[in-house]
PDB file of C-alpha atoms in Angstrom:
ATOM      1  CA  MET A   9      -3.329   6.188  27.160  1.00 93.00           C
ATOM      2  CA  ILE A  10      -2.006   4.020  24.354  1.00 96.00           C
ATOM      3  CA  THR A  11       1.493   2.693  25.015  1.00 97.00           C
ATOM      4  CA  THR A  12       1.606  -0.432  22.831  1.00 98.00           C
ATOM      5  CA  ILE A  13       0.743  -0.881  19.168  1.00 98.00           C
ATOM      6  CA  VAL A  14       0.196  -4.320  17.679  1.00 98.00           C
ATOM      7  CA  PHE A  15       0.446  -4.628  13.904  1.00 98.00           C
ATOM      8  CA  ASP A  16      -0.891  -7.238  11.549  1.00 98.00           C
ATOM      9  CA  LEU A  17       1.504  -8.144   8.723  1.00 98.00           C
ATOM     10  CA  ASP A  18      -0.104  -9.032   5.396  1.00 97.00           C
ATOM     11  CA  ASP A  19      -1.858  -6.136   3.647  1.00 97.00           C
ATOM     12  CA  THR A  20      -1.093  -3.939   6.635  1.00 98.00           C
ATOM     13  CA  LEU A  21       2.637  -3.273   6.501  1.00 98.00           C
ATOM     14  CA  TYR A  22       3.027  -4.240   2.848  1.00 97.00           C
ATOM     15  CA  ASP A  23       0.849  -5.400  -0.075  1.00 97.00           C
ATOM     16  CA  GLU A  24       0.284  -9.141   0.201  1.00 96.00           C
ATOM     17  CA  VAL A  25      -0.280  -9.339  -3.542  1.00 96.00           C
ATOM     18  CA  GLU A  26       3.460  -8.769  -3.966  1.00 97.00           C
ATOM     19  CA  TYR A  27       4.156 -11.892  -1.918  1.00 97.00           C
ATOM     20  CA  CYS A  28       1.707 -13.853  -4.067  1.00 97.00           C
ATOM     21  CA  ARG A  29       3.467 -12.622  -7.192  1.00 97.00           C
ATOM     22  CA  SER A  30       6.831 -13.702  -5.786  1.00 98.00           C
ATOM     23  CA  ALA A  31       5.507 -17.110  -4.735  1.00 98.00           C
ATOM     24  CA  PHE A  32       3.851 -17.844  -8.075  1.00 98.00           C
ATOM     25  CA  THR A  33       7.081 -16.878  -9.806  1.00 98.00           C
ATOM     26  CA  ALA A  34       8.917 -19.475  -7.692  1.00 98.00           C
ATOM     27  CA  VAL A  35       6.317 -22.125  -8.532  1.00 98.00           C
ATOM     28  CA  ALA A  36       6.474 -21.249 -12.236  1.00 98.00           C
ATOM     29  CA  ARG A  37      10.246 -21.659 -12.273  1.00 98.00           C
ATOM     30  CA  PHE A  38       9.937 -24.986 -10.495  1.00 98.00           C
ATOM     31  CA  LEU A  39       7.401 -26.257 -13.025  1.00 97.00           C
ATOM     32  CA  ALA A  40       9.382 -24.962 -16.010  1.00 97.00           C
ATOM     33  CA  ASN A  41      12.133 -27.472 -15.155  1.00 96.00           C
ATOM     34  CA  LEU A  42       9.811 -30.390 -15.863  1.00 95.00           C
ATOM     35  CA  PRO A  43      10.383 -32.222 -19.170  1.00 93.00           C
ATOM     36  CA  GLY A  44       8.279 -30.677 -21.922  1.00 91.00           C
ATOM     37  CA  ALA A  45       6.931 -27.895 -19.709  1.00 95.00           C
ATOM     38  CA  PRO A  46       6.218 -24.422 -21.100  1.00 96.00           C
ATOM     39  CA  SER A  47       8.384 -21.446 -20.179  1.00 97.00           C
ATOM     40  CA  SER A  48       8.224 -20.098 -16.656  1.00 97.00           C
ATOM     41  CA  GLU A  49       6.708 -16.909 -18.069  1.00 97.00           C
ATOM     42  CA  ARG A  50       3.854 -18.837 -19.671  1.00 97.00           C
ATOM     43  CA  ILE A  51       3.257 -20.837 -16.490  1.00 97.00           C
ATOM     44  CA  PHE A  52       3.294 -17.703 -14.346  1.00 98.00           C
ATOM     45  CA  ASP A  53       0.741 -16.050 -16.623  1.00 97.00           C
ATOM     46  CA  CYS A  54      -1.599 -19.030 -16.200  1.00 97.00           C
ATOM     47  CA  LEU A  55      -1.190 -19.034 -12.433  1.00 97.00           C
ATOM     48  CA  TRP A  56      -1.694 -15.307 -12.167  1.00 97.00           C
ATOM     49  CA  GLU A  57      -4.751 -15.366 -14.416  1.00 96.00           C
ATOM     50  CA  GLN A  58      -6.404 -17.879 -12.079  1.00 96.00           C
ATOM     51  CA  PHE A  59      -5.421 -15.934  -8.976  1.00 95.00           C
ATOM     52  CA  ALA A  60      -6.544 -12.586 -10.382  1.00 93.00           C
ATOM     53  CA  ALA A  61      -9.889 -14.129 -11.360  1.00 93.00           C
ATOM     54  CA  GLY A  62     -10.501 -15.024  -7.732  1.00 90.00           C
ATOM     55  CA  ASN A  63      -9.541 -18.710  -7.789  1.00 91.00           C
ATOM     56  CA  ARG A  64      -7.780 -18.947  -4.425  1.00 87.00           C
ATOM     57  CA  THR A  65      -8.382 -22.630  -3.633  1.00 90.00           C
ATOM     58  CA  ARG A  66      -7.579 -24.528  -6.851  1.00 95.00           C
ATOM     59  CA  THR A  67      -5.182 -22.133  -8.528  1.00 96.00           C
ATOM     60  CA  PHE A  68      -2.562 -24.786  -9.211  1.00 97.00           C
ATOM     61  CA  ASN A  69      -5.065 -27.365 -10.458  1.00 97.00           C
ATOM     62  CA  ALA A  70      -6.667 -24.982 -12.936  1.00 96.00           C
ATOM     63  CA  ALA A  71      -3.345 -23.656 -14.232  1.00 97.00           C
ATOM     64  CA  LEU A  72      -1.891 -27.156 -14.656  1.00 97.00           C
ATOM     65  CA  ASP A  73      -4.999 -28.207 -16.570  1.00 96.00           C
ATOM     66  CA  GLU A  74      -4.571 -25.219 -18.880  1.00 95.00           C
ATOM     67  CA  ILE A  75      -0.905 -25.942 -19.654  1.00 94.00           C
ATOM     68  CA  ASP A  76      -1.528 -29.695 -19.857  1.00 93.00           C
ATOM     69  CA  ILE A  77       0.753 -30.863 -17.051  1.00 94.00           C
ATOM     70  CA  ASN A  78      -0.375 -34.044 -15.327  1.00 94.00           C
ATOM     71  CA  TYR A  79      -0.678 -33.963 -11.559  1.00 95.00           C
ATOM     72  CA  ASP A  80      -2.094 -35.677  -8.517  1.00 96.00           C
ATOM     73  CA  ASP A  81      -2.737 -34.573  -4.944  1.00 96.00           C
ATOM     74  CA  LYS A  82       0.849 -35.348  -3.950  1.00 97.00           C
ATOM     75  CA  PHE A  83       2.184 -33.082  -6.698  1.00 97.00           C
ATOM     76  CA  ILE A  84      -0.161 -30.247  -5.663  1.00 97.00           C
ATOM     77  CA  THR A  85       1.141 -30.609  -2.106  1.00 97.00           C
ATOM     78  CA  GLU A  86       4.679 -30.294  -3.452  1.00 98.00           C
ATOM     79  CA  LEU A  87       3.770 -27.071  -5.254  1.00 98.00           C
ATOM     80  CA  ILE A  88       2.233 -25.690  -2.066  1.00 97.00           C
ATOM     81  CA  LYS A  89       5.535 -26.364  -0.294  1.00 97.00           C
ATOM     82  CA  VAL A  90       7.424 -24.514  -3.023  1.00 98.00           C
ATOM     83  CA  TYR A  91       5.012 -21.602  -2.613  1.00 97.00           C
ATOM     84  CA  ARG A  92       5.328 -21.408   1.174  1.00 97.00           C
ATOM     85  CA  ASN A  93       9.047 -22.178   1.450  1.00 97.00           C
ATOM     86  CA  HIS A  94      10.395 -19.854  -1.223  1.00 98.00           C
ATOM     87  CA  ILE A  95      12.511 -16.830  -0.284  1.00 97.00           C
ATOM     88  CA  PRO A  96      10.114 -13.980  -1.050  1.00 98.00           C
ATOM     89  CA  LYS A  97      11.140 -11.028  -3.157  1.00 97.00           C
ATOM     90  CA  ILE A  98       9.176  -8.382  -1.298  1.00 98.00           C
ATOM     91  CA  THR A  99      10.133  -4.999   0.095  1.00 97.00           C
ATOM     92  CA  LEU A 100       8.763  -2.859   2.896  1.00 98.00           C
ATOM     93  CA  PRO A 101       7.102   0.274   1.493  1.00 97.00           C
ATOM     94  CA  GLN A 102       8.883   3.456   2.479  1.00 98.00           C
ATOM     95  CA  ASP A 103       5.842   4.868   4.267  1.00 97.00           C
ATOM     96  CA  SER A 104       5.609   1.746   6.441  1.00 98.00           C
ATOM     97  CA  ARG A 105       9.309   1.924   7.253  1.00 98.00           C
ATOM     98  CA  ASP A 106       9.043   5.600   8.162  1.00 98.00           C
ATOM     99  CA  ILE A 107       6.041   5.033  10.438  1.00 98.00           C
ATOM    100  CA  LEU A 108       7.602   2.047  12.202  1.00 98.00           C
ATOM    101  CA  ARG A 109      10.708   4.112  12.883  1.00 98.00           C
ATOM    102  CA  GLN A 110       8.654   7.048  14.125  1.00 97.00           C
ATOM    103  CA  LEU A 111       6.330   5.027  16.346  1.00 98.00           C
ATOM    104  CA  SER A 112       9.071   2.830  17.810  1.00 97.00           C
ATOM    105  CA  ASP A 113      10.547   5.937  19.442  1.00 95.00           C
ATOM    106  CA  LYS A 114       7.352   6.548  21.416  1.00 96.00           C
ATOM    107  CA  TYR A 115       5.478   3.236  21.671  1.00 98.00           C
ATOM    108  CA  THR A 116       6.201  -0.421  22.247  1.00 98.00           C
ATOM    109  CA  LEU A 117       5.532  -2.241  18.973  1.00 98.00           C
ATOM    110  CA  ALA A 118       4.433  -5.845  18.503  1.00 98.00           C
ATOM    111  CA  LEU A 119       3.579  -7.973  15.492  1.00 98.00           C
ATOM    112  CA  LEU A 120       0.810 -10.588  15.323  1.00 98.00           C
ATOM    113  CA  THR A 121       0.463 -12.660  12.188  1.00 98.00           C
ATOM    114  CA  ASP A 122      -1.585 -15.635  11.070  1.00 97.00           C
ATOM    115  CA  GLY A 123      -0.467 -17.940   8.304  1.00 95.00           C
ATOM    116  CA  PHE A 124       1.553 -21.011   7.567  1.00 94.00           C
ATOM    117  CA  LEU A 125       5.161 -21.436   8.566  1.00 93.00           C
ATOM    118  CA  PRO A 126       7.812 -20.968   7.404  1.00 95.00           C
ATOM    119  CA  ALA A 127       6.108 -18.533   5.013  1.00 97.00           C
ATOM    120  CA  GLN A 128       5.315 -15.888   7.638  1.00 98.00           C
ATOM    121  CA  LYS A 129       8.815 -15.929   9.120  1.00 98.00           C
ATOM    122  CA  LEU A 130      10.350 -15.693   5.662  1.00 98.00           C
ATOM    123  CA  LYS A 131       8.176 -12.645   4.931  1.00 98.00           C
ATOM    124  CA  VAL A 132       9.303 -10.916   8.125  1.00 98.00           C
ATOM    125  CA  GLN A 133      12.938 -11.646   7.318  1.00 98.00           C
ATOM    126  CA  ALA A 134      12.592 -10.415   3.731  1.00 98.00           C
ATOM    127  CA  LEU A 135      10.952  -7.188   4.876  1.00 98.00           C
ATOM    128  CA  GLY A 136      13.669  -6.638   7.496  1.00 98.00           C
ATOM    129  CA  ILE A 137      11.247  -5.578  10.231  1.00 98.00           C
ATOM    130  CA  GLU A 138      12.234  -7.721  13.230  1.00 97.00           C
ATOM    131  CA  LYS A 139      14.193  -4.838  14.744  1.00 97.00           C
ATOM    132  CA  PHE A 140      11.078  -2.702  15.184  1.00 98.00           C
ATOM    133  CA  PHE A 141       9.173  -5.145  17.394  1.00 98.00           C
ATOM    134  CA  LYS A 142       9.603  -6.061  21.057  1.00 98.00           C
ATOM    135  CA  CYS A 143       7.351  -9.073  20.525  1.00 98.00           C
ATOM    136  CA  ILE A 144       6.440 -11.115  17.433  1.00 98.00           C
ATOM    137  CA  VAL A 145       3.735 -13.768  17.675  1.00 98.00           C
ATOM    138  CA  TYR A 146       3.191 -16.264  14.876  1.00 98.00           C
ATOM    139  CA  THR A 147      -0.188 -17.763  15.736  1.00 98.00           C
ATOM    140  CA  GLU A 148       0.676 -20.941  13.838  1.00 97.00           C
ATOM    141  CA  GLU A 149       3.190 -21.679  16.596  1.00 97.00           C
ATOM    142  CA  LEU A 150       0.366 -21.571  19.137  1.00 97.00           C
ATOM    143  CA  GLY A 151      -1.792 -23.948  17.098  1.00 96.00           C
ATOM    144  CA  ARG A 152      -4.068 -23.669  14.079  1.00 94.00           C
ATOM    145  CA  ASP A 153      -7.038 -23.007  16.365  1.00 96.00           C
ATOM    146  CA  CYS A 154      -5.213 -19.913  17.617  1.00 97.00           C
ATOM    147  CA  TRP A 155      -5.414 -18.076  14.302  1.00 96.00           C
ATOM    148  CA  LYS A 156      -7.593 -14.984  14.386  1.00 96.00           C
ATOM    149  CA  PRO A 157     -10.383 -14.452  15.359  1.00 95.00           C
ATOM    150  CA  SER A 158      -9.063 -16.402  18.353  1.00 97.00           C
ATOM    151  CA  PRO A 159      -7.881 -14.102  21.156  1.00 98.00           C
ATOM    152  CA  ALA A 160      -4.895 -16.378  21.888  1.00 98.00           C
ATOM    153  CA  GLY A 161      -2.321 -14.352  19.954  1.00 98.00           C
ATOM    154  CA  PHE A 162      -3.409 -11.089  21.534  1.00 98.00           C
ATOM    155  CA  GLU A 163      -3.335 -12.642  24.999  1.00 98.00           C
ATOM    156  CA  LYS A 164       0.154 -13.984  24.309  1.00 98.00           C
ATOM    157  CA  ILE A 165       1.388 -10.472  23.482  1.00 98.00           C
ATOM    158  CA  MET A 166      -0.290  -9.018  26.584  1.00 98.00           C
ATOM    159  CA  GLN A 167       1.411 -11.655  28.716  1.00 98.00           C
ATOM    160  CA  SER A 168       4.813 -11.293  27.053  1.00 98.00           C
ATOM    161  CA  LEU A 169       4.864  -7.499  27.350  1.00 98.00           C
ATOM    162  CA  ASN A 170       2.945  -7.340  30.641  1.00 98.00           C
ATOM    163  CA  VAL A 171       0.495  -4.753  29.318  1.00 98.00           C
ATOM    164  CA  ARG A 172      -3.237  -4.176  29.725  1.00 98.00           C
ATOM    165  CA  PRO A 173      -5.597  -4.171  26.727  1.00 98.00           C
ATOM    166  CA  GLU A 174      -6.846  -0.637  27.384  1.00 97.00           C
ATOM    167  CA  THR A 175      -3.311   0.628  26.704  1.00 98.00           C
ATOM    168  CA  MET A 176      -3.046  -1.220  23.391  1.00 98.00           C
ATOM    169  CA  ALA A 177      -3.974  -0.448  19.791  1.00 98.00           C
ATOM    170  CA  TYR A 178      -4.282  -2.992  16.993  1.00 98.00           C
ATOM    171  CA  VAL A 179      -3.762  -2.088  13.333  1.00 98.00           C
ATOM    172  CA  ALA A 180      -4.874  -4.547  10.657  1.00 98.00           C
ATOM    173  CA  ASP A 181      -6.795  -4.872   7.391  1.00 96.00           C
ATOM    174  CA  ASN A 182      -9.270  -7.747   7.394  1.00 94.00           C
ATOM    175  CA  GLU A 183     -12.672  -6.983   8.884  1.00 92.00           C
ATOM    176  CA  GLU A 184     -13.731 -10.602   8.554  1.00 91.00           C
ATOM    177  CA  LYS A 185     -11.376 -11.858  11.285  1.00 93.00           C
ATOM    178  CA  ASP A 186      -8.910  -9.256  12.555  1.00 96.00           C
ATOM    179  CA  PHE A 187     -10.890  -7.081  14.962  1.00 96.00           C
ATOM    180  CA  ILE A 188     -13.297  -9.439  16.719  1.00 96.00           C
ATOM    181  CA  ALA A 189     -10.905 -10.542  19.468  1.00 97.00           C
ATOM    182  CA  PRO A 190      -9.188  -7.204  20.160  1.00 98.00           C
ATOM    183  CA  ASN A 191     -12.547  -5.415  20.273  1.00 97.00           C
ATOM    184  CA  LYS A 192     -13.786  -7.870  22.884  1.00 97.00           C
ATOM    185  CA  LEU A 193     -10.545  -7.591  24.852  1.00 98.00           C
ATOM    186  CA  GLY A 194     -10.734  -3.794  24.963  1.00 97.00           C
ATOM    187  CA  PHE A 195      -8.063  -2.744  22.453  1.00 98.00           C
ATOM    188  CA  LEU A 196      -8.284   0.368  20.324  1.00 98.00           C
ATOM    189  CA  THR A 197      -8.785  -1.101  16.830  1.00 98.00           C
ATOM    190  CA  ILE A 198      -7.805   0.558  13.568  1.00 98.00           C
ATOM    191  CA  GLN A 199      -8.447  -0.772  10.075  1.00 97.00           C
ATOM    192  CA  LEU A 200      -5.921   0.201   7.421  1.00 97.00           C
ATOM    193  CA  ILE A 201      -7.431  -0.062   3.955  1.00 95.00           C
ATOM    194  CA  ARG A 202      -4.611  -0.362   1.439  1.00 93.00           C
ATOM    195  CA  PRO A 203      -5.665   0.100  -2.224  1.00 87.00           C
ATOM    196  CA  ALA A 204      -4.206  -3.251  -3.350  1.00 78.00           C
ATOM    197  CA  ARG A 205      -5.511  -5.331  -0.436  1.00 82.00           C
ATOM    198  CA  ILE A 206      -6.639  -8.874  -1.168  1.00 81.00           C
ATOM    199  CA  HIS A 207      -9.329  -9.296   1.488  1.00 76.00           C
ATOM    200  CA  THR A 208     -12.169  -6.852   0.889  1.00 72.00           C
ATOM    201  CA  GLU A 209     -14.940  -8.815   2.605  1.00 72.00           C
ATOM    202  CA  SER A 210     -17.046  -7.174   5.280  1.00 72.00           C
ATOM    203  CA  CYS A 211     -18.541  -9.009   8.234  1.00 72.00           C
ATOM    204  CA  ASP A 212     -21.914  -8.653   9.949  1.00 74.00           C
ATOM    205  CA  GLN A 213     -20.735 -10.324  13.156  1.00 80.00           C
ATOM    206  CA  PRO A 214     -20.895  -8.151  16.268  1.00 74.00           C
ATOM    207  CA  ASP A 215     -17.533  -6.593  17.167  1.00 86.00           C
ATOM    208  CA  ALA A 216     -16.132  -7.347  13.681  1.00 92.00           C
ATOM    209  CA  ALA A 217     -15.667  -3.740  12.577  1.00 94.00           C
ATOM    210  CA  ALA A 218     -12.703  -1.679  13.669  1.00 96.00           C
ATOM    211  CA  GLN A 219     -13.360   1.434  15.727  1.00 96.00           C
ATOM    212  CA  PHE A 220     -11.435   3.622  13.280  1.00 97.00           C
ATOM    213  CA  ILE A 221     -10.535   3.408   9.595  1.00 96.00           C
ATOM    214  CA  ILE A 222      -7.514   4.937   7.873  1.00 97.00           C
ATOM    215  CA  HIS A 223      -6.445   4.706   4.246  1.00 97.00           C
ATOM    216  CA  LYS A 224      -2.757   5.467   4.628  1.00 97.00           C
ATOM    217  CA  ILE A 225      -0.386   4.216   7.295  1.00 97.00           C
ATOM    218  CA  SER A 226       0.959   7.767   7.514  1.00 97.00           C
ATOM    219  CA  GLU A 227      -2.368   8.756   9.125  1.00 97.00           C
ATOM    220  CA  LEU A 228      -1.654   6.523  12.119  1.00 98.00           C
ATOM    221  CA  PRO A 229       0.483   8.822  14.335  1.00 97.00           C
ATOM    222  CA  THR A 230      -2.081  11.637  14.245  1.00 96.00           C
ATOM    223  CA  LEU A 231      -4.892   9.265  15.135  1.00 97.00           C
ATOM    224  CA  LEU A 232      -2.919   7.740  18.004  1.00 96.00           C
ATOM    225  CA  GLU A 233      -2.160  11.194  19.418  1.00 93.00           C
ATOM    226  CA  ARG A 234      -5.853  11.458  20.292  1.00 91.00           C
ATOM    227  CA  PHE A 235      -5.435   8.637  22.797  1.00 88.00           C
TER     228      PHE A 235
END
């Protein structure tokens, strides 16, 4: 019997692309204050063009080259800080809010999220979701080697809530890393495929695939009723 549901954050409870849009807007405004810099709108367009084209590792470098702003590694690091430290303009979709309210009446809810701090905490605050969860684990606080697919975050939740894995379900989006550990631990695993998700990669590693797939978070209560 499932009594505890653990949620991933990005591209599970909201569309991560909206956070990226907010963060690039903050970076564009920062850069627009430089002497001789283009408008923030022009800078944002360059950043977004790189991101949308799949450049996820040298987005800033390529955009700065295009708008002819000089930079070095130190300046790129500064832009990364602006990106991660900005107050995100993101909202929790109504269907996610409704499901969290509904499930919190029947199940114990927890949140497990990878990612850099303070970015992940700022996302949670902006979405206003702390109240739904009995336990929130930011794997960055446990150490970079504790990011998924490490089981450390899941084990931390089990310890904090004093629950067994066979009574737990995990809902997330990314097949490449999200389900390996909870599958091995004995969780019920559910992949939520949101239309705007960023990570679409599949994984051939054993135990990588979720046991169930849903395409709307509103499908979750009916699926959980089976267990």
